[in-house]
PDB file of C-alpha atoms in Angstrom:
ATOM      1  CA  MET A 188       0.128   0.045  -0.591  1.00 59.00           C
ATOM      2  CA  ILE A 189       2.960   2.992   1.232  1.00 64.00           C
ATOM      3  CA  ARG A 190       4.631   1.259  -1.913  1.00 61.00           C
ATOM      4  CA  LYS A 191       1.671   2.422  -4.437  1.00 62.00           C
ATOM      5  CA  LYS A 192       1.515   5.895  -2.865  1.00 63.00           C
ATOM      6  CA  ILE A 193       4.818   6.697  -3.274  1.00 68.00           C
ATOM      7  CA  LYS A 194       4.518   5.744  -6.505  1.00 66.00           C
ATOM      8  CA  GLU A 195       1.723   8.049  -7.850  1.00 70.00           C
ATOM      9  CA  ILE A 196       3.397  10.504  -5.832  1.00 71.00           C
ATOM     10  CA  LEU A 197       7.277   9.859  -7.896  1.00 69.00           C
ATOM     11  CA  LEU A 198       4.353   9.857 -11.132  1.00 72.00           C
ATOM     12  CA  PHE A 199       3.429  12.837 -10.823  1.00 75.00           C
ATOM     13  CA  PHE A 200       6.563  14.640 -10.330  1.00 71.00           C
ATOM     14  CA  LEU A 201       7.840  13.513 -12.851  1.00 73.00           C
ATOM     15  CA  THR A 202       4.798  14.329 -15.405  1.00 78.00           C
ATOM     16  CA  VAL A 203       5.119  18.202 -14.033  1.00 71.00           C
ATOM     17  CA  LEU A 204       8.410  18.377 -14.558  1.00 73.00           C
ATOM     18  CA  LEU A 205       7.780  16.315 -18.195  1.00 75.00           C
ATOM     19  CA  PHE A 206       5.048  19.327 -18.024  1.00 72.00           C
ATOM     20  CA  LEU A 207       7.507  22.921 -17.295  1.00 71.00           C
ATOM     21  CA  LEU A 208      10.421  20.843 -19.960  1.00 72.00           C
ATOM     22  CA  ILE A 209       7.663  21.300 -22.677  1.00 74.00           C
ATOM     23  CA  ILE A 210       6.955  24.544 -22.109  1.00 67.00           C
ATOM     24  CA  PHE A 211      10.331  25.492 -21.254  1.00 62.00           C
ATOM     25  CA  LEU A 212      11.023  23.832 -24.922  1.00 59.00           C
ATOM     26  CA  PHE A 213       8.262  25.612 -25.961  1.00 55.00           C
ATOM     27  CA  LYS A 214       9.184  29.152 -25.138  1.00 53.00           C
ATOM     28  CA  ILE A 215      13.179  28.669 -26.990  1.00 49.00           C
ATOM     29  CA  PHE A 216      11.524  27.339 -30.054  1.00 47.00           C
ATOM     30  CA  ILE A 217       9.433  28.872 -30.819  1.00 42.00           C
ATOM     31  CA  PHE A 218       8.875  32.962 -29.264  1.00 40.00           C
ATOM     32  CA  SER A 219      12.789  33.651 -29.250  1.00 41.00           C
ATOM     33  CA  SER A 220      13.148  33.257 -32.305  1.00 42.00           C
ATOM     34  CA  ASN A 221      11.616  36.508 -32.925  1.00 43.00           C
ATOM     35  CA  ASP A 222      14.081  38.786 -30.164  1.00 43.00           C
ATOM     36  CA  ASN A 223      16.809  37.601 -32.857  1.00 42.00           C
ATOM     37  CA  PRO A 224      15.948  39.983 -36.224  1.00 38.00           C
ATOM     38  CA  GLU A 225      16.184  43.000 -33.193  1.00 37.00           C
ATOM     39  CA  LYS A 226      19.466  41.234 -32.129  1.00 35.00           C
ATOM     40  CA  GLU A 227      21.513  41.162 -35.502  1.00 36.00           C
ATOM     41  CA  GLU A 228      19.959  44.230 -36.678  1.00 32.00           C
ATOM     42  CA  LYS A 229      22.482  46.697 -35.112  1.00 34.00           C
ATOM     43  CA  TYR A 230      25.513  44.954 -36.980  1.00 32.00           C
ATOM     44  CA  ILE A 231      23.868  45.646 -40.350  1.00 32.00           C
ATOM     45  CA  ASP A 232      24.710  49.396 -42.048  1.00 38.00           C
ATOM     46  CA  PRO A 233      21.847  50.792 -42.979  1.00 37.00           C
ATOM     47  CA  VAL A 234      23.174  52.091 -46.075  1.00 36.00           C
ATOM     48  CA  GLY A 235      20.130  51.230 -47.621  1.00 42.00           C
ATOM     49  CA  VAL A 236      17.445  52.765 -45.313  1.00 39.00           C
ATOM     50  CA  GLY A 237      20.160  55.909 -45.263  1.00 41.00           C
ATOM     51  CA  ASN A 238      19.482  56.432 -49.634  1.00 44.00           C
ATOM     52  CA  TYR A 239      15.922  56.546 -50.233  1.00 40.00           C
ATOM     53  CA  ILE A 240      15.402  58.661 -46.854  1.00 42.00           C
ATOM     54  CA  GLN A 241      18.170  61.114 -49.567  1.00 48.00           C
ATOM     55  CA  GLU A 242      15.889  60.213 -52.643  1.00 48.00           C
ATOM     56  CA  GLU A 243      13.116  61.482 -50.913  1.00 49.00           C
ATOM     57  CA  ILE A 244      14.314  64.820 -49.418  1.00 45.00           C
ATOM     58  CA  ILE A 245      15.891  64.662 -53.141  1.00 45.00           C
ATOM     59  CA  SER A 246      13.163  64.020 -54.866  1.00 50.00           C
ATOM     60  CA  LYS A 247      11.054  66.512 -52.635  1.00 51.00           C
ATOM     61  CA  LYS A 248      13.965  69.690 -52.518  1.00 51.00           C
ATOM     62  CA  GLU A 249      13.979  69.266 -57.075  1.00 50.00           C
ATOM     63  CA  ASN A 250      11.137  66.970 -58.028  1.00 52.00           C
ATOM     64  CA  LYS A 251      12.854  64.385 -59.169  1.00 46.00           C
ATOM     65  CA  THR A 252      11.690  60.033 -59.836  1.00 46.00           C
ATOM     66  CA  GLU A 253      14.447  58.936 -61.248  1.00 46.00           C
ATOM     67  CA  LYS A 254      18.507  58.990 -60.305  1.00 44.00           C
ATOM     68  CA  LYS A 255      20.404  58.768 -63.153  1.00 47.00           C
ATOM     69  CA  GLU A 256      23.018  55.919 -63.204  1.00 44.00           C
ATOM     70  CA  GLU A 257      26.021  55.887 -64.232  1.00 47.00           C
ATOM     71  CA  ASP A 258      27.936  55.049 -66.902  1.00 53.00           C
ATOM     72  CA  PHE A 259      31.412  51.686 -66.453  1.00 55.00           C
ATOM     73  CA  ASP A 260      33.482  52.085 -68.485  1.00 63.00           C
ATOM     74  CA  PHE A 261      33.414  49.575 -70.454  1.00 61.00           C
ATOM     75  CA  SER A 262      36.675  50.164 -72.505  1.00 64.00           C
ATOM     76  CA  LYS A 263      38.805  51.186 -69.329  1.00 64.00           C
ATOM     77  CA  ILE A 264      37.328  47.594 -67.497  1.00 59.00           C
ATOM     78  CA  SER A 265      38.723  45.307 -70.949  1.00 56.00           C
ATOM     79  CA  ALA A 266      42.304  47.362 -70.876  1.00 59.00           C
ATOM     80  CA  GLU A 267      43.352  46.323 -67.206  1.00 56.00           C
ATOM     81  CA  LEU A 268      41.810  42.823 -67.962  1.00 52.00           C
ATOM     82  CA  ASP A 269      44.850  42.714 -71.064  1.00 56.00           C
ATOM     83  CA  ARG A 270      46.679  44.240 -69.453  1.00 57.00           C
ATOM     84  CA  ILE A 271      46.022  40.984 -66.760  1.00 57.00           C
ATOM     85  CA  GLU A 272      45.990  38.511 -69.232  1.00 54.00           C
ATOM     86  CA  LYS A 273      49.741  39.744 -70.783  1.00 58.00           C
ATOM     87  CA  GLU A 274      51.096  39.722 -66.913  1.00 65.00           C
ATOM     88  CA  GLU A 275      49.792  36.222 -66.732  1.00 61.00           C
ATOM     89  CA  ASN A 276      51.782  34.685 -70.209  1.00 66.00           C
ATOM     90  CA  SER A 277      55.131  36.798 -69.561  1.00 71.00           C
ATOM     91  CA  LYS A 278      55.213  34.158 -66.584  1.00 86.00           C
ATOM     92  CA  LYS A 279      55.154  31.168 -69.133  1.00 95.00           C
ATOM     93  CA  ILE A 280      58.196  33.002 -70.637  1.00 96.00           C
ATOM     94  CA  ILE A 281      60.942  32.750 -68.122  1.00 97.00           C
ATOM     95  CA  TYR A 282      64.511  34.582 -68.797  1.00 97.00           C
ATOM     96  CA  LYS A 283      67.962  33.372 -67.585  1.00 97.00           C
ATOM     97  CA  TYR A 284      70.901  35.426 -68.286  1.00 98.00           C
ATOM     98  CA  ILE A 285      75.099  33.848 -68.581  1.00 98.00           C
ATOM     99  CA  PRO A 286      76.850  35.642 -66.603  1.00 97.00           C
ATOM    100  CA  ASN A 287      73.914  36.958 -64.557  1.00 96.00           C
ATOM    101  CA  HIS A 288      75.373  40.446 -64.560  1.00 95.00           C
ATOM    102  CA  ILE A 289      73.861  41.302 -68.616  1.00 96.00           C
ATOM    103  CA  SER A 290      70.628  41.142 -67.055  1.00 94.00           C
ATOM    104  CA  GLY A 291      69.691  44.608 -66.323  1.00 92.00           C
ATOM    105  CA  LYS A 292      71.543  45.899 -69.405  1.00 95.00           C
ATOM    106  CA  SER A 293      69.717  47.945 -71.894  1.00 96.00           C
ATOM    107  CA  LYS A 294      70.922  46.015 -74.533  1.00 96.00           C
ATOM    108  CA  THR A 295      70.165  43.030 -72.978  1.00 97.00           C
ATOM    109  CA  LEU A 296      66.721  44.129 -72.773  1.00 96.00           C
ATOM    110  CA  ALA A 297      66.743  44.926 -76.150  1.00 97.00           C
ATOM    111  CA  TYR A 298      66.763  41.530 -76.798  1.00 98.00           C
ATOM    112  CA  LYS A 299      64.435  40.401 -75.177  1.00 97.00           C
ATOM    113  CA  LYS A 300      61.948  42.692 -75.957  1.00 96.00           C
ATOM    114  CA  VAL A 301      62.332  40.597 -79.847  1.00 97.00           C
ATOM    115  CA  PHE A 302      62.190  37.901 -78.264  1.00 98.00           C
ATOM    116  CA  ASP A 303      58.933  38.884 -76.094  1.00 97.00           C
ATOM    117  CA  THR A 304      57.521  39.829 -79.747  1.00 96.00           C
ATOM    118  CA  PHE A 305      57.154  36.006 -80.537  1.00 98.00           C
ATOM    119  CA  PHE A 306      56.705  34.426 -77.782  1.00 98.00           C
ATOM    120  CA  LEU A 307      54.387  36.072 -76.582  1.00 96.00           C
ATOM    121  CA  SER A 308      52.243  36.244 -78.631  1.00 96.00           C
ATOM    122  CA  LYS A 309      48.724  34.748 -78.319  1.00 95.00           C
ATOM    123  CA  PRO A 310      49.569  32.337 -81.714  1.00 96.00           C
ATOM    124  CA  ILE A 311      52.375  30.810 -80.579  1.00 97.00           C
ATOM    125  CA  ASN A 312      51.831  31.654 -76.452  1.00 96.00           C
ATOM    126  CA  ASN A 313      48.593  29.831 -76.531  1.00 95.00           C
ATOM    127  CA  LYS A 314      50.697  26.393 -76.302  1.00 95.00           C
ATOM    128  CA  ILE A 315      53.235  27.089 -73.599  1.00 96.00           C
ATOM    129  CA  LYS A 316      52.563  26.033 -70.191  1.00 93.00           C
ATOM    130  CA  SER A 317      56.426  27.471 -69.293  1.00 95.00           C
ATOM    131  CA  LEU A 318      59.649  27.985 -71.329  1.00 97.00           C
ATOM    132  CA  GLU A 319      62.674  29.260 -69.669  1.00 98.00           C
ATOM    133  CA  ILE A 320      64.999  31.240 -72.629  1.00 98.00           C
ATOM    134  CA  VAL A 321      68.777  30.965 -71.917  1.00 98.00           C
ATOM    135  CA  LEU A 322      70.961  34.546 -73.077  1.00 98.00           C
ATOM    136  CA  ALA A 323      74.123  34.017 -72.863  1.00 98.00           C
ATOM    137  CA  ARG A 324      76.514  36.458 -74.394  1.00 97.00           C
ATOM    138  CA  ASP A 325      79.587  34.970 -75.338  1.00 96.00           C
ATOM    139  CA  ALA A 326      80.185  32.342 -78.213  1.00 96.00           C
ATOM    140  CA  PHE A 327      78.926  29.185 -78.271  1.00 95.00           C
ATOM    141  CA  GLU A 328      79.931  25.909 -81.241  1.00 94.00           C
ATOM    142  CA  VAL A 329      75.889  26.870 -82.771  1.00 96.00           C
ATOM    143  CA  ARG A 330      73.376  29.784 -82.196  1.00 97.00           C
ATOM    144  CA  GLY A 331      71.161  28.416 -80.743  1.00 97.00           C
ATOM    145  CA  ARG A 332      69.791  25.308 -78.704  1.00 97.00           C
ATOM    146  CA  LEU A 333      67.650  23.035 -77.208  1.00 97.00           C
ATOM    147  CA  ARG A 334      69.016  21.387 -74.340  1.00 96.00           C
ATOM    148  CA  ASP A 335      66.895  20.689 -70.940  1.00 95.00           C
ATOM    149  CA  ARG A 336      63.638  21.638 -72.229  1.00 96.00           C
ATOM    150  CA  LYS A 337      65.318  25.301 -72.728  1.00 97.00           C
ATOM    151  CA  ILE A 338      66.070  27.435 -75.538  1.00 98.00           C
ATOM    152  CA  PHE A 339      69.669  28.922 -74.965  1.00 98.00           C
ATOM    153  CA  ILE A 340      71.029  31.868 -77.557  1.00 98.00           C
ATOM    154  CA  TYR A 341      74.784  32.325 -77.692  1.00 98.00           C
ATOM    155  CA  ASP A 342      76.849  35.280 -78.853  1.00 98.00           C
ATOM    156  CA  LEU A 343      73.441  37.683 -77.967  1.00 97.00           C
ATOM    157  CA  TYR A 344      75.695  41.289 -78.674  1.00 97.00           C
ATOM    158  CA  GLU A 345      77.425  39.360 -82.153  1.00 97.00           C
ATOM    159  CA  LEU A 346      74.054  38.690 -83.967  1.00 97.00           C
ATOM    160  CA  SER A 347      71.757  41.064 -84.751  1.00 97.00           C
ATOM    161  CA  PHE A 348      68.181  41.361 -83.464  1.00 98.00           C
ATOM    162  CA  LYS A 349      65.927  40.124 -86.129  1.00 98.00           C
ATOM    163  CA  GLU A 350      68.715  36.622 -86.225  1.00 98.00           C
ATOM    164  CA  SER A 351      68.421  36.071 -83.188  1.00 98.00           C
ATOM    165  CA  LEU A 352      65.266  35.808 -82.482  1.00 98.00           C
ATOM    166  CA  SER A 353      64.842  33.352 -86.611  1.00 98.00           C
ATOM    167  CA  VAL A 354      66.833  31.289 -84.258  1.00 98.00           C
ATOM    168  CA  ALA A 355      65.262  31.328 -81.922  1.00 98.00           C
ATOM    169  CA  ILE A 356      62.099  29.789 -83.271  1.00 99.00           C
ATOM    170  CA  HIS A 357      64.373  27.923 -85.295  1.00 98.00           C
ATOM    171  CA  GLU A 358      64.988  26.537 -81.602  1.00 98.00           C
ATOM    172  CA  PHE A 359      61.053  26.676 -80.998  1.00 98.00           C
ATOM    173  CA  GLY A 360      60.375  24.652 -83.684  1.00 98.00           C
ATOM    174  CA  HIS A 361      62.479  21.751 -81.963  1.00 97.00           C
ATOM    175  CA  TYR A 362      60.604  22.265 -77.952  1.00 97.00           C
ATOM    176  CA  LEU A 363      57.330  22.426 -80.007  1.00 97.00           C
ATOM    177  CA  ASP A 364      58.541  18.615 -81.859  1.00 96.00           C
ATOM    178  CA  LEU A 365      59.781  17.639 -78.840  1.00 95.00           C
ATOM    179  CA  TYR A 366      58.092  18.110 -76.020  1.00 94.00           C
ATOM    180  CA  LEU A 367      54.710  20.226 -77.282  1.00 94.00           C
ATOM    181  CA  LEU A 368      53.027  17.622 -80.111  1.00 92.00           C
ATOM    182  CA  LYS A 369      50.636  14.857 -78.505  1.00 79.00           C
ATOM    183  CA  LYS A 370      53.008  12.183 -78.301  1.00 74.00           C
ATOM    184  CA  ASN A 371      51.634   8.956 -76.873  1.00 70.00           C
ATOM    185  CA  VAL A 372      52.381   5.262 -76.260  1.00 62.00           C
ATOM    186  CA  PHE A 373      51.459   3.808 -79.549  1.00 67.00           C
ATOM    187  CA  LYS A 374      51.095   7.337 -82.000  1.00 77.00           C
ATOM    188  CA  ASP A 375      53.522  10.725 -81.889  1.00 88.00           C
ATOM    189  CA  LEU A 376      52.190  13.371 -83.889  1.00 93.00           C
ATOM    190  CA  SER A 377      55.161  14.202 -84.526  1.00 95.00           C
ATOM    191  CA  ASP A 378      56.053  11.042 -86.864  1.00 95.00           C
ATOM    192  CA  LYS A 379      53.413  11.562 -89.347  1.00 96.00           C
ATOM    193  CA  PHE A 380      56.251  14.859 -90.094  1.00 98.00           C
ATOM    194  CA  TYR A 381      59.432  12.789 -89.802  1.00 97.00           C
ATOM    195  CA  SER A 382      57.574   9.793 -92.557  1.00 97.00           C
ATOM    196  CA  ILE A 383      57.733  12.283 -95.576  1.00 98.00           C
ATOM    197  CA  SER A 384      60.743  12.432 -95.956  1.00 98.00           C
ATOM    198  CA  TRP A 385      63.025   9.823 -93.383  1.00 98.00           C
ATOM    199  CA  GLU A 386      63.507   6.840 -92.965  1.00 97.00           C
ATOM    200  CA  GLU A 387      64.913   6.692 -90.202  1.00 96.00           C
ATOM    201  CA  THR A 388      66.738   9.441 -87.825  1.00 95.00           C
ATOM    202  CA  ASN A 389      69.752  10.624 -90.102  1.00 95.00           C
ATOM    203  CA  ILE A 390      68.795   7.901 -93.446  1.00 97.00           C
ATOM    204  CA  ILE A 391      66.671  10.042 -96.029  1.00 98.00           C
ATOM    205  CA  LYS A 392      64.220   8.061 -98.617  1.00 97.00           C
ATOM    206  CA  ALA A 393      65.875   6.671-101.318  1.00 95.00           C
ATOM    207  CA  ALA A 394      64.758   9.261-104.428  1.00 91.00           C
ATOM    208  CA  SER A 395      64.316  12.762-102.795  1.00 95.00           C
ATOM    209  CA  LYS A 396      65.661  15.276-103.757  1.00 96.00           C
ATOM    210  CA  THR A 397      66.527  18.946-102.474  1.00 97.00           C
ATOM    211  CA  GLN A 398      63.669  20.329-103.726  1.00 97.00           C
ATOM    212  CA  ASP A 399      62.431  18.298-101.020  1.00 98.00           C
ATOM    213  CA  PHE A 400      63.795  19.952 -97.606  1.00 98.00           C
ATOM    214  CA  VAL A 401      63.346  24.404 -97.127  1.00 98.00           C
ATOM    215  CA  SER A 402      67.231  24.579 -96.831  1.00 98.00           C
ATOM    216  CA  GLY A 403      70.689  23.036 -97.065  1.00 98.00           C
ATOM    217  CA  TYR A 404      70.490  21.873 -92.742  1.00 98.00           C
ATOM    218  CA  ALA A 405      67.198  20.723 -92.986  1.00 98.00           C
ATOM    219  CA  MET A 406      68.838  17.688 -94.806  1.00 98.00           C
ATOM    220  CA  THR A 407      70.720  17.057 -91.310  1.00 97.00           C
ATOM    221  CA  ASN A 408      68.233  14.767 -89.786  1.00 97.00           C
ATOM    222  CA  MET A 409      64.833  14.583 -89.294  1.00 97.00           C
ATOM    223  CA  TYR A 410      64.493  17.638 -86.221  1.00 97.00           C
ATOM    224  CA  GLU A 411      66.679  19.455 -88.168  1.00 98.00           C
ATOM    225  CA  ASP A 412      63.945  19.113 -90.601  1.00 98.00           C
ATOM    226  CA  PHE A 413      61.504  19.479 -88.886  1.00 98.00           C
ATOM    227  CA  ALA A 414      62.941  22.523 -87.077  1.00 98.00           C
ATOM    228  CA  GLU A 415      63.670  24.465 -90.529  1.00 98.00           C
ATOM    229  CA  SER A 416      61.230  23.968 -92.463  1.00 99.00           C
ATOM    230  CA  PHE A 417      58.506  26.168 -88.508  1.00 99.00           C
ATOM    231  CA  ASN A 418      61.254  28.722 -88.761  1.00 99.00           C
ATOM    232  CA  PHE A 419      60.225  29.124 -92.525  1.00 99.00           C
ATOM    233  CA  TYR A 420      56.500  28.512 -91.795  1.00 99.00           C
ATOM    234  CA  VAL A 421      57.272  31.382 -89.955  1.00 99.00           C
ATOM    235  CA  LEU A 422      58.310  33.506 -91.017  1.00 98.00           C
ATOM    236  CA  HIS A 423      58.857  33.499 -94.915  1.00 98.00           C
ATOM    237  CA  ASN A 424      54.802  31.549 -95.599  1.00 98.00           C
ATOM    238  CA  LEU A 425      54.026  32.839 -99.141  1.00 97.00           C
ATOM    239  CA  GLU A 426      57.612  31.467-100.237  1.00 97.00           C
ATOM    240  CA  PHE A 427      56.796  28.277 -98.867  1.00 98.00           C
ATOM    241  CA  GLN A 428      54.144  27.536-100.831  1.00 97.00           C
ATOM    242  CA  LYS A 429      55.358  29.174-103.765  1.00 96.00           C
ATOM    243  CA  ARG A 430      58.326  26.039-102.864  1.00 97.00           C
ATOM    244  CA  ALA A 431      56.408  23.254-101.700  1.00 98.00           C
ATOM    245  CA  GLY A 432      54.500  23.895-105.407  1.00 96.00           C
ATOM    246  CA  LYS A 433      57.665  22.484-106.740  1.00 96.00           C
ATOM    247  CA  SER A 434      57.354  19.098-104.388  1.00 97.00           C
ATOM    248  CA  GLU A 435      55.181  16.746-103.048  1.00 98.00           C
ATOM    249  CA  LYS A 436      57.128  15.920-100.067  1.00 98.00           C
ATOM    250  CA  LEU A 437      57.478  19.855 -99.711  1.00 98.00           C
ATOM    251  CA  LEU A 438      53.833  20.217-100.298  1.00 98.00           C
ATOM    252  CA  LYS A 439      53.116  17.771 -97.256  1.00 98.00           C
ATOM    253  CA  LYS A 440      55.342  19.239 -94.574  1.00 99.00           C
ATOM    254  CA  TYR A 441      53.402  22.834 -94.752  1.00 99.00           C
ATOM    255  CA  LYS A 442      50.083  20.391 -95.114  1.00 98.00           C
ATOM    256  CA  PHE A 443      51.175  19.154 -91.898  1.00 98.00           C
ATOM    257  CA  PHE A 444      51.591  22.772 -89.885  1.00 98.00           C
ATOM    258  CA  ARG A 445      48.569  23.947 -91.479  1.00 97.00           C
ATOM    259  CA  LYS A 446      46.921  21.516 -89.879  1.00 97.00           C
ATOM    260  CA  TYR A 447      48.640  20.484 -86.319  1.00 96.00           C
ATOM    261  CA  VAL A 448      50.046  23.359 -85.979  1.00 97.00           C
ATOM    262  CA  PHE A 449      48.417  26.455 -86.682  1.00 97.00           C
ATOM    263  CA  THR A 450      45.024  25.359 -87.348  1.00 95.00           C
ATOM    264  CA  ASP A 451      43.676  28.768 -87.771  1.00 95.00           C
ATOM    265  CA  GLY A 452      46.118  29.607 -90.408  1.00 95.00           C
ATOM    266  CA  GLU A 453      48.672  32.081 -88.169  1.00 97.00           C
ATOM    267  CA  PHE A 454      51.472  33.535 -90.667  1.00 98.00           C
ATOM    268  CA  VAL A 455      49.869  32.761 -93.788  1.00 97.00           C
ATOM    269  CA  THR A 456      50.643  36.495 -95.910  1.00 96.00           C
ATOM    270  CA  ASP A 457      53.974  37.457 -97.183  1.00 94.00           C
ATOM    271  CA  GLU A 458      53.449  41.313 -94.887  1.00 95.00           C
ATOM    272  CA  TYR A 459      56.490  41.387 -93.426  1.00 97.00           C
ATOM    273  CA  SER A 460      58.847  38.744 -95.788  1.00 96.00           C
ATOM    274  CA  PHE A 461      60.695  39.597 -98.020  1.00 95.00           C
ATOM    275  CA  LYS A 462      60.953  37.968-101.625  1.00 92.00           C
ATOM    276  CA  ILE A 463      63.517  35.469-101.809  1.00 94.00           C
ATOM    277  CA  GLU A 464      65.418  35.568-104.902  1.00 90.00           C
ATOM    278  CA  LYS A 465      67.773  32.545-104.033  1.00 92.00           C
ATOM    279  CA  ASP A 466      66.855  28.933-105.278  1.00 93.00           C
ATOM    280  CA  TYR A 467      69.200  27.772-103.267  1.00 95.00           C
ATOM    281  CA  ILE A 468      68.264  28.106 -99.102  1.00 97.00           C
ATOM    282  CA  TRP A 469      71.325  26.767 -96.718  1.00 97.00           C
ATOM    283  CA  ASP A 470      69.641  28.033 -93.217  1.00 98.00           C
ATOM    284  CA  THR A 471      66.957  29.954 -92.642  1.00 98.00           C
ATOM    285  CA  THR A 472      67.808  31.703 -90.094  1.00 98.00           C
ATOM    286  CA  LYS A 473      69.870  33.530 -91.945  1.00 97.00           C
ATOM    287  CA  LEU A 474      66.893  35.181 -94.548  1.00 98.00           C
ATOM    288  CA  ASP A 475      66.200  38.403 -94.088  1.00 97.00           C
ATOM    289  CA  PHE A 476      62.752  39.905 -92.863  1.00 98.00           C
ATOM    290  CA  ASP A 477      60.708  42.098 -92.012  1.00 98.00           C
ATOM    291  CA  LEU A 478      61.348  43.258 -88.182  1.00 98.00           C
ATOM    292  CA  VAL A 479      58.514  45.536 -87.087  1.00 97.00           C
ATOM    293  CA  LYS A 480      55.928  44.539 -89.511  1.00 98.00           C
ATOM    294  CA  PHE A 481      56.389  40.894 -87.969  1.00 98.00           C
ATOM    295  CA  LYS A 482      55.441  43.089 -84.155  1.00 97.00           C
ATOM    296  CA  LYS A 483      52.943  44.830 -85.737  1.00 96.00           C
ATOM    297  CA  TYR A 484      51.188  41.330 -87.566  1.00 97.00           C
ATOM    298  CA  LEU A 485      52.164  39.664 -83.895  1.00 97.00           C
ATOM    299  CA  GLU A 486      49.632  42.317 -82.355  1.00 94.00           C
ATOM    300  CA  LYS A 487      46.906  42.199 -85.055  1.00 93.00           C
ATOM    301  CA  PHE A 488      45.957  38.362 -82.937  1.00 92.00           C
ATOM    302  CA  ASP A 489      45.628  40.942 -79.203  1.00 83.00           C
ATOM    303  CA  LYS A 490      43.596  42.867 -80.903  1.00 79.00           C
ATOM    304  CA  LYS A 491      40.284  39.405 -81.556  1.00 71.00           C
TER     305      LYS A 491
END
């Protein structure tokens, strides 16, 4: 009997506690939410309210109902975007100097500016992720070479601006051939070019003629054939076309660059090329061209 009474008392107290707990929770989740906006409002910057009041005052004083929108200067925005793009593109090209102290010399900077004409242009820069160019003051056995994925230009101050750039374009042809064209275990895109004239690295196919190559130096091996043809395509495109009309193999080489490298018709022009009188060319990097017009031609792509 006593136990039963104790149970009833405990049950009563538990019921009361449960009821109070429900009321407490109900108050927190339902009623307390009304306080939050008041607490948060003091952290909100009342810009919208101020603008509304200000516009109302202006409307009353000047009897205006519309606020004129400020025009955006899209030309300035476009110019800034172009500046940022050029800055990002320039980061892809890393210059090193031998010896290092020539880096700040005005003559060195002039050569660098010439190289930038080509390497920062959209048709070329878009193909590059990162490229190191080493400018060396002293002479070497060659004027330029590709080594360890770097382009080296030697005897810098003794080369004319045009010749140094032509050598750099030739060396970039090697870089494109070895590192940029699509390659995998089963297929190397460069093989399509090599197979036109070459049995092996330095063995020319039978029945090949001098006219099948853009220069005598291109006949050294299949890699020099690629680099010389690349340089000739970039700097003397229409002359390349003209000579390709007399050689089926040379035409295939021209079409290779047109189809796989410059698919949008870049460099198909004679705007900066000079007429080449001689039939036989030993070295395409020695051929003359108009550097100023070449620069202007490349600048056109920045405006597209």
